[in-house]
Coordinates of C-alpha atoms and ligand atoms in Angstrom, one line a residue:
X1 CA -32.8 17.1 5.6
X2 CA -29.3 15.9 5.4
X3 CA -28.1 14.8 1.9
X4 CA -27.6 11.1 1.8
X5 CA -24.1 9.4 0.2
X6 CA -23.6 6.1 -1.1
X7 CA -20.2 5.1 -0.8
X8 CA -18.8 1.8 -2.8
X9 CA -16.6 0.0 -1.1
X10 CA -15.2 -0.7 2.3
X11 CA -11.7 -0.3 1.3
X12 CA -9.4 2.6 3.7
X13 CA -10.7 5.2 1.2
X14 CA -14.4 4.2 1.7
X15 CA -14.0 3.7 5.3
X16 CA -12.2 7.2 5.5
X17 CA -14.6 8.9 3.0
X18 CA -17.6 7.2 5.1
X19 CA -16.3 8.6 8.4
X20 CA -15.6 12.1 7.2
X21 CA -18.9 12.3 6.0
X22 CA -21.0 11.7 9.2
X23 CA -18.9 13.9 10.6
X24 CA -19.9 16.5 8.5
X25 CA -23.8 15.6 8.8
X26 CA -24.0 13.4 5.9
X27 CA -26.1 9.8 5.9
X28 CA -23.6 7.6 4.5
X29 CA -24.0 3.5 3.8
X30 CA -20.9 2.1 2.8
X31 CA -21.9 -1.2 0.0
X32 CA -19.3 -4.0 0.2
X33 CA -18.7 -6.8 -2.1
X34 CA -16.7 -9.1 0.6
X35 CA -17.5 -9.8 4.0
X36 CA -15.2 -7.5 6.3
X37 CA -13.8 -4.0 6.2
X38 CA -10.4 -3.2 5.1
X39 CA -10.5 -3.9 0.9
X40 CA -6.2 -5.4 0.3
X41 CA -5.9 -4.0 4.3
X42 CA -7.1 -7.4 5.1
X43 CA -5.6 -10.6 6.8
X44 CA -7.1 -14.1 7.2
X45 CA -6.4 -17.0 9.5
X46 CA -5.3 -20.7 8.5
X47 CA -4.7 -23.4 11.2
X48 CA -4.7 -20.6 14.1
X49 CA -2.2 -18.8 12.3
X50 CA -3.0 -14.8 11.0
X51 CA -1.5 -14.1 7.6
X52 CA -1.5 -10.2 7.3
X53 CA -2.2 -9.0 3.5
X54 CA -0.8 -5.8 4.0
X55 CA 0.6 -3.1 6.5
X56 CA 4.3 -3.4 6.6
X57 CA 4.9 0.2 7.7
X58 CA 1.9 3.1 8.9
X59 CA 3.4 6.5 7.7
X60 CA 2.1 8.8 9.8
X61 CA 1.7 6.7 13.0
X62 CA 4.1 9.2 14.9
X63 CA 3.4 13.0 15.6
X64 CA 6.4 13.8 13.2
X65 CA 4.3 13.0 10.1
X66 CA 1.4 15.6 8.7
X67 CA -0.7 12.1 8.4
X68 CA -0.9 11.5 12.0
X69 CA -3.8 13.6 12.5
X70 CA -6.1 11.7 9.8
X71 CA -4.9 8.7 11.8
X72 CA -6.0 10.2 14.9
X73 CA -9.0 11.3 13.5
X74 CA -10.1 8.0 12.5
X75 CA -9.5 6.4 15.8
X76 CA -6.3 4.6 14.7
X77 CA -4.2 6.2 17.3
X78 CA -5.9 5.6 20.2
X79 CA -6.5 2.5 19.7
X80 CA -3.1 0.8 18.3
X81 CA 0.2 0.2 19.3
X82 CA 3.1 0.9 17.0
X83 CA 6.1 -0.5 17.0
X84 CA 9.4 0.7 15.3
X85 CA 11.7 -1.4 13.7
X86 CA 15.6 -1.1 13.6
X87 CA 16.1 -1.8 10.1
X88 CA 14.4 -1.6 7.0
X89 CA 15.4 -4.1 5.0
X90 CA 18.4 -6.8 5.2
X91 CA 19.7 -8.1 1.7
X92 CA 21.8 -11.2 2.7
X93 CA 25.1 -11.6 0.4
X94 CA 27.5 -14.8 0.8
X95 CA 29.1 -15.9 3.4
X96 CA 27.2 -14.1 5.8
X97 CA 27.7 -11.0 4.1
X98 CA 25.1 -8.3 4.6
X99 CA 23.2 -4.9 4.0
X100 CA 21.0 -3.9 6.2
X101 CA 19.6 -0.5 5.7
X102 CA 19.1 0.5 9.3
X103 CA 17.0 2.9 10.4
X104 CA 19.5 5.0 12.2
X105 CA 21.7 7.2 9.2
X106 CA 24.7 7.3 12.0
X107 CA 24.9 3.6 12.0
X108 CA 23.7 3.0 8.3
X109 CA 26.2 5.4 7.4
X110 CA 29.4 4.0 9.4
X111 CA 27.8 0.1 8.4
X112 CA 27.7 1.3 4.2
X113 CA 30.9 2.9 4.8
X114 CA 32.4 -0.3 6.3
X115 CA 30.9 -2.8 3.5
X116 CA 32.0 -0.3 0.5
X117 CA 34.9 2.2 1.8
X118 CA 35.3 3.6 -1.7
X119 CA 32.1 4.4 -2.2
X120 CA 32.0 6.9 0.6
X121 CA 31.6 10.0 -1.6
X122 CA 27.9 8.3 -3.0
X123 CA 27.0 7.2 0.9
X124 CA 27.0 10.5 2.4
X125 CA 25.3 11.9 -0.7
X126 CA 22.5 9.5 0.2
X127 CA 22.8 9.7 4.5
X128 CA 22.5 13.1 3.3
X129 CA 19.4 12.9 0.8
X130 CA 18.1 10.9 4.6
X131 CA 18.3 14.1 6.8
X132 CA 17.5 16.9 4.8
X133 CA 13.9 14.4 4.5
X134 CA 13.6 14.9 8.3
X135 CA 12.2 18.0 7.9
X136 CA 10.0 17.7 5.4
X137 CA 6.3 16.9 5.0
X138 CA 3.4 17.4 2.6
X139 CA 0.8 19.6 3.6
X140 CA -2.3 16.8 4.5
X141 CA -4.7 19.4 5.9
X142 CA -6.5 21.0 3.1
X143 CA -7.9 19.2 -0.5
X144 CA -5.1 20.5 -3.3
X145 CA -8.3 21.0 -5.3
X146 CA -9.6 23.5 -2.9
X147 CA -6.6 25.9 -2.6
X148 CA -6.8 29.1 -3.2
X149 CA -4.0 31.3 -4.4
X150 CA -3.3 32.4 -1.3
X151 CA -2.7 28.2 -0.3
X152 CA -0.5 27.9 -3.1
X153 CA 2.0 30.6 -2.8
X154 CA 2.2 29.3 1.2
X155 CA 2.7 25.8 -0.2
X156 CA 5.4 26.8 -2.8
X157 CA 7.2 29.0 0.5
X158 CA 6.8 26.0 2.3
X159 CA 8.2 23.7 -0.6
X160 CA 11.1 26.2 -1.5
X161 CA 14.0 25.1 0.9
X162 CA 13.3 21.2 -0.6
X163 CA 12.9 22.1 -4.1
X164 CA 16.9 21.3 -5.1
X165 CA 16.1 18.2 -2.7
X166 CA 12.7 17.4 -4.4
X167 CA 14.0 17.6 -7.9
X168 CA 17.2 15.9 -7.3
X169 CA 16.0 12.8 -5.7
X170 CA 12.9 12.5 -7.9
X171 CA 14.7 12.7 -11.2
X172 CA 17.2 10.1 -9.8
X173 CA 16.2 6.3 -9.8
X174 CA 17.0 3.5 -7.9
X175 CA 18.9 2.1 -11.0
X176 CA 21.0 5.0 -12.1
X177 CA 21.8 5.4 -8.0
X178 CA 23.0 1.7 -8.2
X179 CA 25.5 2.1 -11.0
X180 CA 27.2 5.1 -8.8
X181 CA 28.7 2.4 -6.6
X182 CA 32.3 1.4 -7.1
X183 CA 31.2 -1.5 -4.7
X184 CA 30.0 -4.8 -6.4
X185 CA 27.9 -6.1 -3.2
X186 CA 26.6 -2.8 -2.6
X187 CA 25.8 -2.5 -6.2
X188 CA 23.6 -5.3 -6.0
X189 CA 22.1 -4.9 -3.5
X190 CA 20.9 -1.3 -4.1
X191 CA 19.3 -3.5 -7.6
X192 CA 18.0 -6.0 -5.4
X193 CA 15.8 -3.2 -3.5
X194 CA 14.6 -1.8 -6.5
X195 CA 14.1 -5.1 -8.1
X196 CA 10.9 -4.4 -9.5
X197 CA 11.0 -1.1 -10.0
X198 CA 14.5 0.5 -11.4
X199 CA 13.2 3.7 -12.5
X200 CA 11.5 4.0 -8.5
X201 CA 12.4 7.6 -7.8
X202 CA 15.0 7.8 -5.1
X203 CA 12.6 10.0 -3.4
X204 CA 10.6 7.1 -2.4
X205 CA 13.5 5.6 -0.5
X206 CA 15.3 8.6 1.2
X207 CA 11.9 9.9 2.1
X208 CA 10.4 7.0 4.0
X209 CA 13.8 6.4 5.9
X210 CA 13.6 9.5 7.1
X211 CA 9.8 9.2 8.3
X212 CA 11.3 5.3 9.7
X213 CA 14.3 7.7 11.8
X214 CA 11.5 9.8 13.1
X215 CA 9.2 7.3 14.0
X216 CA 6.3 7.7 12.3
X217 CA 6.0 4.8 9.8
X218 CA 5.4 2.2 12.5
X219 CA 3.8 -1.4 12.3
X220 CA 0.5 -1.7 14.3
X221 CA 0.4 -4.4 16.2
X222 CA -2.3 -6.7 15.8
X223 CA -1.9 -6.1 12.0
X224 CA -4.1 -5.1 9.0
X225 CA -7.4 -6.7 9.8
X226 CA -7.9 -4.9 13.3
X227 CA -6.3 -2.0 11.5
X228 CA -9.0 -1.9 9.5
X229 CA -11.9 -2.8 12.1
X230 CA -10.6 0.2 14.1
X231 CA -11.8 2.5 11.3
X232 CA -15.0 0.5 10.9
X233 CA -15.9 1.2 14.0
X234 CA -14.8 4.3 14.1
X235 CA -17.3 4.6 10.9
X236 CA -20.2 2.7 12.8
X237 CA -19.7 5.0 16.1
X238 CA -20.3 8.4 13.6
X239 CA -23.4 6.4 13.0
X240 CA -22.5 5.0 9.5
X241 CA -24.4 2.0 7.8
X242 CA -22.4 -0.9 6.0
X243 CA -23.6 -3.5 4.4
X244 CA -21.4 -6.6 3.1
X245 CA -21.8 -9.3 0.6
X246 CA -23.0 -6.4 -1.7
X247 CA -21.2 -6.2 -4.9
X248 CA -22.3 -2.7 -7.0
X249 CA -22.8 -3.8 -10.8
X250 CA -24.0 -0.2 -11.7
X251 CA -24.0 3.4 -10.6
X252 CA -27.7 4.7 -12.0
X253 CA -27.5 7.9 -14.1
X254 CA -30.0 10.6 -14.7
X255 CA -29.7 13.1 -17.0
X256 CA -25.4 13.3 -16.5
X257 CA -26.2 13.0 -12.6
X258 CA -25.2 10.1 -10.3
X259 CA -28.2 8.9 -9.0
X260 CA -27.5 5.2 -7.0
X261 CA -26.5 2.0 -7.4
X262 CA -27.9 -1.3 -8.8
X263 CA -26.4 -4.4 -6.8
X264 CA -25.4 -7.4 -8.5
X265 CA -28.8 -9.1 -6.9
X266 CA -30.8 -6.6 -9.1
X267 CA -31.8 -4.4 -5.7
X268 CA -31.1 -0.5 -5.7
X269 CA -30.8 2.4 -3.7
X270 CA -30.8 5.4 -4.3
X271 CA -28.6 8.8 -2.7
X272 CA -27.8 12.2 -3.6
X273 CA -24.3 11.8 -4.1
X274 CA -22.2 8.4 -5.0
X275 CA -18.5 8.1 -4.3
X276 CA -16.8 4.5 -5.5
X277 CA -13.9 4.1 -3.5
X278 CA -13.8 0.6 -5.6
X279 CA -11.6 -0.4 -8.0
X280 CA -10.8 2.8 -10.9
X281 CA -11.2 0.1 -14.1
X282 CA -14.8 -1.7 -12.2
X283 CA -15.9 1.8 -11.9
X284 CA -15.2 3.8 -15.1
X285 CA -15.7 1.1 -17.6
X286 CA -18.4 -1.4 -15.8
X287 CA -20.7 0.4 -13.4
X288 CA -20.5 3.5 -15.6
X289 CA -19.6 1.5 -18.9
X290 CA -17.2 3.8 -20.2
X291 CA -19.6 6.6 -20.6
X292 CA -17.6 9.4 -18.5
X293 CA -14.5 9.2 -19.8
X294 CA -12.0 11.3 -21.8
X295 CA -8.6 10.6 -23.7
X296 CA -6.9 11.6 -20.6
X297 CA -8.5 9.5 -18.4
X298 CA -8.5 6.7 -21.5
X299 CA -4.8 7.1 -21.1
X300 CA -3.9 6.5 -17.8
X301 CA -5.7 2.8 -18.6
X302 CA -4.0 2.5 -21.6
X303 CA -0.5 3.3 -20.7
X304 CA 0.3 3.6 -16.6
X305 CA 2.3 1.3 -15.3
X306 CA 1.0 -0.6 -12.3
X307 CA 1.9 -2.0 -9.3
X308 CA 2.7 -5.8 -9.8
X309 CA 0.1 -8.3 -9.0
X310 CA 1.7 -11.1 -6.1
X311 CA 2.1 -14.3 -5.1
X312 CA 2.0 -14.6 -1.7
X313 CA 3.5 -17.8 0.0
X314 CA 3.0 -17.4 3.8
X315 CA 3.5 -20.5 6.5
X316 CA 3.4 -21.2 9.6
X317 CA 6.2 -22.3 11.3
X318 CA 6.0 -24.1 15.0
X319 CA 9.6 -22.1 15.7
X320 CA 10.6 -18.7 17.1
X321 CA 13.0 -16.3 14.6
X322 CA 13.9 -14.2 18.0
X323 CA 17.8 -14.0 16.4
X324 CA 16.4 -12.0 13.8
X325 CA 16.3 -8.5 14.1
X326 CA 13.0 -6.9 13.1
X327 CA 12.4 -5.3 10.0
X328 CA 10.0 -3.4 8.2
X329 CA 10.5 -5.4 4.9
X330 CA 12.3 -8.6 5.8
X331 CA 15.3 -10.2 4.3
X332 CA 16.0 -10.4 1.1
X333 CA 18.0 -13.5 0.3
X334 CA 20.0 -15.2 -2.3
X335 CA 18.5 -18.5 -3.8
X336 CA 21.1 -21.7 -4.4
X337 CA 18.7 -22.6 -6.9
X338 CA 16.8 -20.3 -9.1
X339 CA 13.1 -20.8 -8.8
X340 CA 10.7 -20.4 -11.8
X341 CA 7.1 -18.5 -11.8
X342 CA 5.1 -16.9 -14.5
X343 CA 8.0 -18.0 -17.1
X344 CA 10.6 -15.3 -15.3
X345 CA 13.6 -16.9 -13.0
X346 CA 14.1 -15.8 -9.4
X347 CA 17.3 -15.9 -7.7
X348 CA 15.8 -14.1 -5.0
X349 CA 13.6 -13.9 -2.3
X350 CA 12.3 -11.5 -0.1
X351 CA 10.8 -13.4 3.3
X352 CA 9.4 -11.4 6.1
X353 CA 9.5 -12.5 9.3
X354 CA 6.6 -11.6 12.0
X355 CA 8.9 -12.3 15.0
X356 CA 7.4 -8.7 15.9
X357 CA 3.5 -9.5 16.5
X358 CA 3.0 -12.5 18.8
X359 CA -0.7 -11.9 18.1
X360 CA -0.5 -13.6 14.8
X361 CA 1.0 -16.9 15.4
X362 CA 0.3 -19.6 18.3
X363 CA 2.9 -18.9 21.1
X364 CA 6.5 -20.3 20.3
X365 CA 5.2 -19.9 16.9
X366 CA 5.7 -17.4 13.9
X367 CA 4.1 -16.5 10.5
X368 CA 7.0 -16.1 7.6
X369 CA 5.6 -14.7 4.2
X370 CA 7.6 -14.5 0.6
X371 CA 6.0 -12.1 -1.2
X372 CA 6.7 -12.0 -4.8
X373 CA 6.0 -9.9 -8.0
X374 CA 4.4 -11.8 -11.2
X375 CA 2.3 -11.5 -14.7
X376 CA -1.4 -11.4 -14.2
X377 CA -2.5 -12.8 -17.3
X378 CA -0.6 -16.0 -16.6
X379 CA -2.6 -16.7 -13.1
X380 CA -5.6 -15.8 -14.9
X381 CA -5.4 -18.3 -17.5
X382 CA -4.0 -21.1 -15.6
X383 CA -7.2 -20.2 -12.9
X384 CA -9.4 -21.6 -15.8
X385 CA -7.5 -25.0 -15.1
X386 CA -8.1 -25.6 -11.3
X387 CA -6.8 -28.6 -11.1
X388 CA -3.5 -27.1 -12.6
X389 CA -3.8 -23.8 -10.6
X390 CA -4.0 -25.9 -7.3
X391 CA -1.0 -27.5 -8.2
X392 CA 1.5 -24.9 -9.2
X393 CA 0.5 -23.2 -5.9
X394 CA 1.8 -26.2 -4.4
X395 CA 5.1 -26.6 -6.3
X396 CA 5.7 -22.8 -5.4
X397 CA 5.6 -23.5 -1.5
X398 CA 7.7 -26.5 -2.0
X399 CA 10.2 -24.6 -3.8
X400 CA 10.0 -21.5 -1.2
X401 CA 10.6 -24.0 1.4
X402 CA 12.9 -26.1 0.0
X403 CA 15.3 -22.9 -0.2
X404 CA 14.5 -21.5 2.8
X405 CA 15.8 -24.4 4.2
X406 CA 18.7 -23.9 3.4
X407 CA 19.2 -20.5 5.3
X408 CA 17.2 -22.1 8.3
X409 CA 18.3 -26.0 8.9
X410 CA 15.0 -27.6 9.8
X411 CA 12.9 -25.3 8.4
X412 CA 10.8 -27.6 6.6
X413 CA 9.9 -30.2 9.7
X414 CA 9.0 -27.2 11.4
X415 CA 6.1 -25.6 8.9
X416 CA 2.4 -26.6 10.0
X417 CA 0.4 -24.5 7.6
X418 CA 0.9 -23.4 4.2
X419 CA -1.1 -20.7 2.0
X420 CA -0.3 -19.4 -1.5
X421 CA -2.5 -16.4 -2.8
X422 CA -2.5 -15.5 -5.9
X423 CA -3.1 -12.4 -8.5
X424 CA -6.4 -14.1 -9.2
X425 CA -7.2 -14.2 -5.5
X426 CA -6.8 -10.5 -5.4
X427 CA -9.3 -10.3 -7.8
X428 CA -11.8 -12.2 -6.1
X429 CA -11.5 -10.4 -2.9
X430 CA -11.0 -7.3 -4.0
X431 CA -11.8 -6.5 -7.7
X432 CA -8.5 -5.1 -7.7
X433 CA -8.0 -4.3 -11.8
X434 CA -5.3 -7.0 -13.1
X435 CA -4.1 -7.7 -8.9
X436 CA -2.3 -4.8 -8.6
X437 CA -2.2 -4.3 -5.1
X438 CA -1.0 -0.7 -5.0
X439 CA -2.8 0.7 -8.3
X440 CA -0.9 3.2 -10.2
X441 CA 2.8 2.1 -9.8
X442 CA 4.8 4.9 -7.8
X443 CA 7.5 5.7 -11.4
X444 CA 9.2 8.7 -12.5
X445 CA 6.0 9.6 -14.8
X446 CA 3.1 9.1 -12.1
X447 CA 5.3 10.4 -9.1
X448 CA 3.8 14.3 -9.7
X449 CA 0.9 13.2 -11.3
X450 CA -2.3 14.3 -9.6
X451 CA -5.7 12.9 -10.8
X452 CA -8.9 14.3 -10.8
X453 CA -11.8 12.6 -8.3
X454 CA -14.4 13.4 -10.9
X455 CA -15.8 11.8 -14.1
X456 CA -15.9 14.0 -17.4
X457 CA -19.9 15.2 -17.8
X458 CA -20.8 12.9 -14.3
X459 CA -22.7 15.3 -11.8
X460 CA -22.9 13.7 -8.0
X461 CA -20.2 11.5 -8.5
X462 CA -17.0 11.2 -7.0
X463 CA -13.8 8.9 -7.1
X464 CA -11.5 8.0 -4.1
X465 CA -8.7 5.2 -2.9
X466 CA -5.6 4.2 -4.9
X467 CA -7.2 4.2 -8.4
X468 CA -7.1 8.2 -8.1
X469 CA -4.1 8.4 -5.8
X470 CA -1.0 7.3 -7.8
X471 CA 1.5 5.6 -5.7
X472 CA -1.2 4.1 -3.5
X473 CA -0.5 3.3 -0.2
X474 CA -2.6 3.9 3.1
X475 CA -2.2 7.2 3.8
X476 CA -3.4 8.6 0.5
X477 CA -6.2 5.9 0.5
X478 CA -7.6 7.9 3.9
X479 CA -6.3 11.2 3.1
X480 CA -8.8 10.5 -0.6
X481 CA -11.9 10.2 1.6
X482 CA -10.8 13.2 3.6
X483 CA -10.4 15.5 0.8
X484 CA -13.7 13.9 -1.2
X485 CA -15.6 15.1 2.2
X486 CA -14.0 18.8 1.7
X487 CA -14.4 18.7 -1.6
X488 CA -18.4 18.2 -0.9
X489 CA -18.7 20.4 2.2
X490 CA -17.4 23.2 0.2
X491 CA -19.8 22.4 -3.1
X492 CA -22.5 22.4 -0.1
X493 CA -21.2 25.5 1.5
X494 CA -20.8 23.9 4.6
X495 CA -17.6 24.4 7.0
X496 CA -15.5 21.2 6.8
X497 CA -15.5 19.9 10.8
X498 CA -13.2 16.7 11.9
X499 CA -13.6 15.2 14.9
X500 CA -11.4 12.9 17.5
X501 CA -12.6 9.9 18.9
Ligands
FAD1 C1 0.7 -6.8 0.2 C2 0.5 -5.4 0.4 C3 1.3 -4.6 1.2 C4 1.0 -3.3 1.4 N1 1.8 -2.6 2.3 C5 1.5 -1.3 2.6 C6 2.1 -0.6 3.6 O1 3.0 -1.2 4.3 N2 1.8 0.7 3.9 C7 0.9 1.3 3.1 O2 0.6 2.5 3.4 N3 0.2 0.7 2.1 C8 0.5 -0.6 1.9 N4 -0.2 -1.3 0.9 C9 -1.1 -0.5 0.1 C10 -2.5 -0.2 0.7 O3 -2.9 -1.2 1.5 C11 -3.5 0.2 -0.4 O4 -3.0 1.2 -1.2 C12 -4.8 0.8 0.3 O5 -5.2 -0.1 1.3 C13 -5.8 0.9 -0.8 O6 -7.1 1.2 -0.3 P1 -8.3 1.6 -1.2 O7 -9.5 1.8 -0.3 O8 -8.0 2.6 -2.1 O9 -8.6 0.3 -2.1 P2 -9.0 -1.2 -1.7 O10 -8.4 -1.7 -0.5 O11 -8.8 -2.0 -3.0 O12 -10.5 -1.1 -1.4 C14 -11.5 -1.2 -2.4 C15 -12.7 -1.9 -1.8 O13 -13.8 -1.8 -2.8 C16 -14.4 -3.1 -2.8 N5 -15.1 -3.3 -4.1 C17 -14.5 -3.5 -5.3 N6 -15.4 -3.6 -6.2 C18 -16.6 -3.6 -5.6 C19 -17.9 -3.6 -6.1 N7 -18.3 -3.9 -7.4 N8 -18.9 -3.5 -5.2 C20 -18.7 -3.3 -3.8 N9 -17.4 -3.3 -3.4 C21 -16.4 -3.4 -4.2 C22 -13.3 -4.1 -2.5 O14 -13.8 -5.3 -2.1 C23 -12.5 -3.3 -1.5 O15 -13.0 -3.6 -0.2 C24 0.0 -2.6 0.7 C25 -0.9 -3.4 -0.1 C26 -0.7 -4.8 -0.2 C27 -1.6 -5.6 -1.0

């Protein structure tokens, strides 16, 4: 008989690990605390509006990218649309002054070159860093924890004409590659990308603009929801079971051996092998209360950095935005008035404009969404307060639209739903640890850092999604429950088979 897997969570990774599974002959049920598929790949409707919670960009949504294959395998490619945007992101000066990084290094190169002629030494350093990242790609086929030697050395031969490339625009950050601009605009505006994270690698920039060139870090149309759905029923098709409204308060242990899960109701079942594809913190230190654990693993708790948890403003506006071009992440633009959250002053905002996916609004009508980084333990106090919670949701939206105004004249008249979520929100829906909505923050220490899918002394048990992949993001999220399958087959001696819908 085929070994049965209990998978917790219905996140990308668990949806990914669930469908790799059946593939390989496994009984899988996938246990769900919320109601739908898709964990922070989510979206949910107000007043016939869709506000998408995630995908700005798919990397591996063209044939260019080593990804595209896990995307095809899970049905995504057949089934979704992807459009390319011109430009990355805009970050709006004064006076109509702008950067926009395009999409195109012939024409960001010439635009940078135009805004900052005497930084022209630094710009093709960077157009540069763009195009030698055309060629490159990380091998997606094969779990790292499987190679053999044989793997590694054809890694490392693969790697070698980008190791210079790899260690020069890893060790430099977004910060340091500000301050090499003569240019004041340009200056701030390299800061204003990397905002929230100066020390971001460079890597993570020049990288993705090069997959954006190629065309294979697309937006799906129809956004994150039916993103998700598609791998659902992908999931249900390999005959997968999922059940929802299921949160896991424990992962039952024999003798050091994963042996099922007790639901928050009290029920349990029982399977030969447990993944959580769930959040890292619920996992390690709840369902398994800290008893598999090491200092290293103690460590990453302690002392990672993490993606910041959000406030998300989105509305919906009875107006098109068709002068706008589109962009993968919006426009970043300057505030007349500095707006207040969490105790830390904004004098900018990033707004993202779905001018691109008629599918969310009403017809003649648009989403916009202001997504912005803040302190957890702020939003988690004032949640105790509802009353008090309610309102400073509602002073943040007047505030976002009071400034938006001012870059769109009517703006305000024109709004017919509003919708603030919050780090507390994330929480709720996803047990995210502290609402970070990428786990492990993507910084100079975690950027090599690979993490094991095992507990210390836990047999049967495995670990996928964000929480083990630092950097998160969607295609390590499915690339987790790939690997966990390999990882299995091999332990089982089975051949690792993948299938296409
Ligand atoms: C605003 C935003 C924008 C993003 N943009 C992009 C982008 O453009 N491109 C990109 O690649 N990535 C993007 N990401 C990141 C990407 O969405 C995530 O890294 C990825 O989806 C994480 O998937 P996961 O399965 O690891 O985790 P999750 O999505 O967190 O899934 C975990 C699942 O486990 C469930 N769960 C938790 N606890 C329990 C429990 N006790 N019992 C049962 N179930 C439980 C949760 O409800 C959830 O469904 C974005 C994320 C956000 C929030």
């Amino acid at each position: 008989m085929e070994k049965s897997i209990i998978i917790i969570g219905a996140g990308i990774a668990g949806l990914s690990a669930g469908c790799y599974a059946q593939m390989n002959g496994y009984n899988t049920h996938i246990f769900e605390m919320d109601t739908k598929p898709g964990g922070v790949c989510t979206a949910w409707k107000r007043k016939g509006y869709t506000i998408d919670g995630c995908i700005h960009w798919l990397v591996g949504s063209g044939p260019a990218s080593n990804f595209y294959h896990i995307w095809e395998e899970l049905g995504i490619i057949k089934n979704h649309t992807f459009i390319d945007h011109d430009e990355y992101l805009r970050i709006i000066g004064k006076e109509g002054k702008y950067f926009a990084l395009y999409s195109d290094p012939d024409r960001l190169e010439k635009h940078m070159k135009e805004l900052a002629p005497e930084d022209s030494g630094v710009i093709e350093d960077f157009i540069k860093g763009i195009r030698k990242g055309i060629g490159f790609d990380m091998p997606s086929d094969k779990a790292p924890e499987l190679y053999n030697p044989f793997d590694v050395v054809k890694m490392l031969f693969q790697m070698l004409p980008y190791m210079g490339y790899m260690r020069k625009w890893s060790k430099l950050s977004a910060g340091e590659f500000a301050s090499r601009f003569k240019n004041s605009f340009m200056r701030e505006a390299l800061l204003a990308i990397a905002e929230d994270v100066p020390d971001l690698p460079m890597l993570a920039l020049v990288m993705p603009m090069a997959w954006v060139y190629q065309k294979t870090a697309g937006y799906p149309l129809g956004g994150s929801l039916e993103f998700s759905r598609t791998i659902e029923k992908r999931y249900l098709d390999l005959g997968g079971e999922v059940s929802y409204k299921s949160p896991v308060a424990k992962v039952m242990v024999e003798n050091d051996r994963a042996v099922g899960i007790r639901l928050a109701d009290g029920t349990e079942h029982h399977g030969d092998i447990i993944i959580s594809a769930a959040d890292g913190h619920t996992t390690i230190f709840d369902m398994l209360e800290g008893k598999y654990i090491n200092d290293k693993i103690q460590g990453y708790y302690d002392n990672l950095a993490l993606f910041p948890p959000l406030v998300f403003v989105a509305f919906g506006v009875n107006r098109t935005f068709d002068e706008l071009p589109h962009s993968v992440s919006g426009f970043n633009l300057p505030l007349d008035e500095p707006i207040t959250i969490a105790g830390k002053e904004l004098s900018r905002l990033t707004l993202h404009v779905y001018n691109f996916d008629s599918s969310l609004a009403p017809e003649g009508k648009t989403v916009i969404r202001v997504m912005i980084s803040t302190v957890f333990d702020y939003w988690d106090e004032l949640y105790k307060d509802p009353e008090r919670y309610k309102a400073e949701k509602e002073r943040i939206a007047d505030q976002v639209i009071a400034q938006l105004s001012k870059h769109f004249p009517g703006l305000a008249e024109q709004v017919e739903m509003r919708d603030v979520a919050t780090p507390v929100t994330w929480v709720r829906y996803t047990g995210n640890w502290r609402g970070s909505y990428e786990g492990w923050m993507m910084g100079a220490e975690s950027f090599r850092m690979r993490m094991s899918k095992t507990l210390p002394g836990l047999e049967n048990f495995y670990m996928v999604g964000q929480w083990v992949e630092p950097g998160g993001g969607l295609p390590p999220a499915a690339m987790s429950g790939r690997n966990v399958t390999q990882i299995i087959c091999k332990k089982d001696k089975k051949p690792f088979i993948t299938t296409r819908p």
